[in-house]
Coordinates of C-alpha atoms in Angstrom, one line a residue:
Chain A
X1 CA -5.3 -19.6 0.2
X2 CA -5.6 -17.2 3.1
X3 CA -3.3 -14.7 1.4
X4 CA -1.5 -12.3 3.8
X5 CA -2.6 -12.5 7.4
X6 CA -1.8 -10.1 10.2
X7 CA -2.2 -10.4 14.0
X8 CA -3.3 -8.7 16.1
X9 CA -6.0 -6.5 14.5
X10 CA -5.8 -3.9 17.3
X11 CA -3.4 -3.2 20.1
X12 CA -2.9 -0.4 22.6
X13 CA 0.6 0.0 24.1
X14 CA 2.0 2.2 26.8
X15 CA 5.0 4.3 26.1
X16 CA 8.2 2.2 26.5
X17 CA 6.5 -1.2 26.0
X18 CA 7.6 -3.6 23.3
X19 CA 5.6 -5.8 21.0
X20 CA 5.8 -7.9 17.8
X21 CA 3.4 -7.6 14.9
X22 CA 2.9 -10.9 13.1
X23 CA 2.6 -11.3 9.4
X24 CA 2.3 -14.5 7.4
X25 CA 1.6 -15.4 3.8
X26 CA 0.8 -18.8 2.3
X27 CA 1.5 -17.9 -1.4
X28 CA 5.1 -18.9 -1.3
X29 CA 6.2 -15.4 -2.0
X30 CA 9.8 -14.5 -1.6
X31 CA 9.3 -10.8 -1.1
X32 CA 7.6 -9.3 2.0
X33 CA 7.1 -5.8 3.2
X34 CA 6.1 -3.7 6.2
X35 CA 4.4 -0.4 5.7
X36 CA 2.8 2.1 8.1
X37 CA 0.0 4.5 7.3
X38 CA -0.6 7.6 9.3
X39 CA -4.1 9.2 9.4
X40 CA -5.0 10.7 6.0
X41 CA -1.7 9.8 4.5
X42 CA -0.3 7.2 2.1
X43 CA 1.8 4.3 3.1
X44 CA 5.5 4.4 3.9
X45 CA 7.9 1.5 3.7
X46 CA 9.5 0.4 7.0
X47 CA 11.4 -2.7 6.1
X48 CA 11.3 -5.4 3.4
X49 CA 12.8 -8.8 2.8
X50 CA 13.7 -10.5 -0.5
X51 CA 13.9 -14.0 1.0
X52 CA 14.5 -15.9 4.2
X53 CA 17.4 -14.5 6.1
X54 CA 17.6 -11.3 4.0
X55 CA 16.1 -8.0 5.2
X56 CA 16.7 -4.3 4.3
X57 CA 15.6 -0.9 5.5
X58 CA 12.9 1.1 3.8
X59 CA 12.0 4.8 4.1
X60 CA 11.2 4.9 7.9
X61 CA 13.0 2.1 9.7
X62 CA 13.9 3.9 13.0
X63 CA 12.4 2.3 16.1
X64 CA 11.6 -1.1 14.4
X65 CA 13.3 -4.4 13.8
X66 CA 12.5 -7.3 11.6
X67 CA 13.6 -10.9 11.0
X68 CA 12.8 -13.4 8.3
X69 CA 13.6 -17.0 9.4
X70 CA 11.1 -18.6 7.1
X71 CA 9.5 -17.8 3.7
X72 CA 6.1 -17.6 5.3
X73 CA 6.6 -15.3 8.3
X74 CA 7.9 -11.7 8.6
X75 CA 7.4 -10.3 12.1
X76 CA 7.9 -6.6 12.9
X77 CA 9.3 -5.8 16.3
X78 CA 8.7 -2.5 18.1
X79 CA 11.1 -1.7 20.9
X80 CA 10.4 1.1 23.4
X81 CA 7.1 2.1 21.8
X82 CA 6.6 5.9 21.3
X83 CA 3.5 7.9 20.5
X84 CA 5.0 8.6 17.1
X85 CA 4.5 4.9 16.3
X86 CA 0.7 5.2 16.6
X87 CA -0.3 4.1 13.1
X88 CA -1.9 1.4 11.0
X89 CA 0.7 -1.2 10.0
X90 CA 0.3 -3.2 6.8
X91 CA 2.2 -6.2 5.7
X92 CA 2.5 -7.1 2.0
X93 CA 4.1 -9.8 -0.2
X94 CA 4.8 -10.5 -3.8
X95 CA 6.1 -13.3 -5.9
X96 CA 9.0 -13.4 -8.3
X97 CA 6.9 -12.7 -11.4
X98 CA 7.4 -9.8 -13.7
X99 CA 4.4 -7.9 -12.5
X100 CA 5.8 -6.8 -9.2
X101 CA 2.3 -6.7 -7.9
X102 CA 2.1 -6.5 -4.1
X103 CA -0.7 -8.2 -2.0
X104 CA -1.7 -6.6 1.3
X105 CA -2.9 -7.9 4.6
X106 CA -5.8 -6.3 6.6
X107 CA -3.6 -4.3 8.8
X108 CA -2.9 -3.8 12.5
X109 CA -4.1 -0.7 14.2
X110 CA -1.6 0.3 17.0
X111 CA -2.1 3.1 19.5
X112 CA 0.7 4.1 21.8
X113 CA -0.3 6.2 24.8
Chain B
X1 CA 13.6 10.2 -4.8
X2 CA 10.1 9.4 -6.2
X3 CA 7.3 11.6 -5.0
X4 CA 3.7 10.7 -5.7
X5 CA 0.8 13.2 -5.4
X6 CA -2.9 12.8 -5.7
X7 CA -5.3 15.7 -6.2
X8 CA -7.9 16.3 -5.1
X9 CA -7.7 14.9 -1.6
X10 CA -11.4 14.5 -1.5
X11 CA -14.2 14.3 -4.1
X12 CA -18.0 14.1 -3.8
X13 CA -20.1 13.3 -6.9
X14 CA -23.7 12.3 -7.5
X15 CA -24.4 8.7 -8.5
X16 CA -24.1 7.9 -12.1
X17 CA -21.4 10.4 -12.9
X18 CA -18.2 9.5 -14.7
X19 CA -15.1 10.7 -12.8
X20 CA -11.4 10.8 -13.1
X21 CA -8.9 10.5 -10.2
X22 CA -5.4 12.0 -10.8
X23 CA -2.0 10.7 -9.7
X24 CA 1.3 12.5 -10.6
X25 CA 4.8 11.3 -10.0
X26 CA 8.2 13.0 -10.2
X27 CA 10.5 10.2 -11.4
X28 CA 9.5 8.9 -14.9
X29 CA 11.8 5.9 -14.6
X30 CA 8.8 4.0 -13.2
X31 CA 8.6 0.3 -13.4
X32 CA 4.9 0.1 -12.9
X33 CA 2.0 2.0 -11.2
X34 CA -0.6 0.3 -9.1
X35 CA -4.1 1.7 -8.1
X36 CA -5.6 0.5 -4.8
X37 CA -9.0 0.9 -3.1
X38 CA -9.1 1.2 0.7
X39 CA -12.4 1.1 2.6
X40 CA -12.5 2.8 6.1
X41 CA -10.6 0.7 8.6
X42 CA -9.7 -1.9 6.1
X43 CA -6.7 -3.0 4.1
X44 CA -5.8 -2.3 0.5
X45 CA -7.4 -4.0 -2.4
X46 CA -5.5 -3.9 -5.7
X47 CA -7.6 -2.6 -8.5
X48 CA -5.2 -2.2 -11.5
X49 CA -1.5 -2.5 -12.2
X50 CA 0.0 -0.8 -15.3
X51 CA 3.4 -1.8 -16.4
X52 CA 5.7 0.8 -17.8
X53 CA 5.4 -0.6 -21.3
X54 CA 1.6 -0.3 -21.2
X55 CA -0.6 2.8 -21.7
X56 CA -3.7 1.6 -19.9
X57 CA -5.5 -1.2 -18.2
X58 CA -9.2 -1.9 -17.8
X59 CA -11.3 -3.8 -15.3
X60 CA -15.0 -3.5 -15.5
X61 CA -16.0 0.1 -15.0
X62 CA -12.4 1.1 -14.2
X63 CA -9.8 2.3 -16.6
X64 CA -6.3 3.3 -15.6
X65 CA -3.9 5.1 -17.9
X66 CA -0.2 5.8 -17.6
X67 CA 1.8 8.6 -19.2
X68 CA 5.4 8.3 -18.1
X69 CA 6.6 11.4 -20.1
X70 CA 4.2 13.7 -18.3
X71 CA 4.5 11.9 -15.0
X72 CA 0.8 11.2 -14.7
X73 CA -1.7 8.4 -14.2
X74 CA -5.5 8.6 -14.1
X75 CA -8.1 6.3 -12.8
X76 CA -11.4 6.6 -14.7
X77 CA -14.6 5.3 -13.0
X78 CA -17.6 5.0 -15.3
X79 CA -21.2 5.3 -14.0
X80 CA -20.2 5.8 -10.4
X81 CA -22.2 4.0 -7.7
X82 CA -22.5 4.6 -3.9
X83 CA -20.5 1.3 -3.5
X84 CA -17.5 3.0 -5.1
X85 CA -17.2 5.3 -2.1
X86 CA -13.7 4.7 -0.6
X87 CA -10.2 6.0 -0.6
X88 CA -8.2 5.4 -3.8
X89 CA -4.5 5.2 -3.6
X90 CA -1.9 5.1 -6.4
X91 CA 1.6 3.8 -5.9
X92 CA 4.6 4.0 -8.1
X93 CA 7.3 1.2 -8.3
X94 CA 10.7 2.4 -9.3
X95 CA 13.1 -0.2 -8.0
X96 CA 11.0 -3.3 -7.7
X97 CA 11.1 -3.4 -3.9
X98 CA 9.6 -0.1 -2.9
X99 CA 6.2 1.3 -3.6
X100 CA 5.9 5.0 -3.2
X101 CA 2.3 6.0 -2.3
X102 CA 0.3 9.1 -2.9
X103 CA -1.8 10.5 -0.1
X104 CA -5.0 9.1 -1.6
X105 CA -8.3 10.6 -2.9
X106 CA -11.3 10.1 -0.6
X107 CA -14.3 9.5 -2.9
X108 CA -17.9 9.8 -1.9
X109 CA -20.7 8.9 -4.4
X110 CA -24.0 10.2 -3.2
X111 CA -27.2 8.3 -4.1

């Protein structure tokens, strides 16, 4: 299993541009998450999904959108990028088991200038 | 709202020392607590997960404890090595779908 994969690894955007961060998992996990990590800080939840077709907001959803058309993929869309969205973005997933343990992808480092 | 705090923010120790990393949380209705390791520029690696019904978990030289009544978790690293140098993050899970992370402790183990 590849686990949780994210693309791209790095990206530089100009203010006002849009992009989609890709996340995929091959563990047949129902639950998927997007987090952002600002320098020297912990991670904050942006959006999450409990299954295909179902998404919900996390702690910091403004400026982002998500969709979940398949179990495997959970893309994160940035519309009208702003410097405040410069961050490292992590995708995670977990199965339905009792442990609630989340597995993380390698991250996408985004700079908005 | 759950808040998670990790103190100190940075720690430097000589190789071979035993050390304790601290994590405190405000909401004791915690479902589980997870400890992660993060190397510079990398993603998160899960180290240990402690369920609310458990008091501790062990993996090799790592031991994590959970005390819900005091709102504290500790990560004990025995016989530290330079390869243990990384940032250690703790995260509390209250509602099953949201991890609340601490700011991390940046550990450096000097040879």
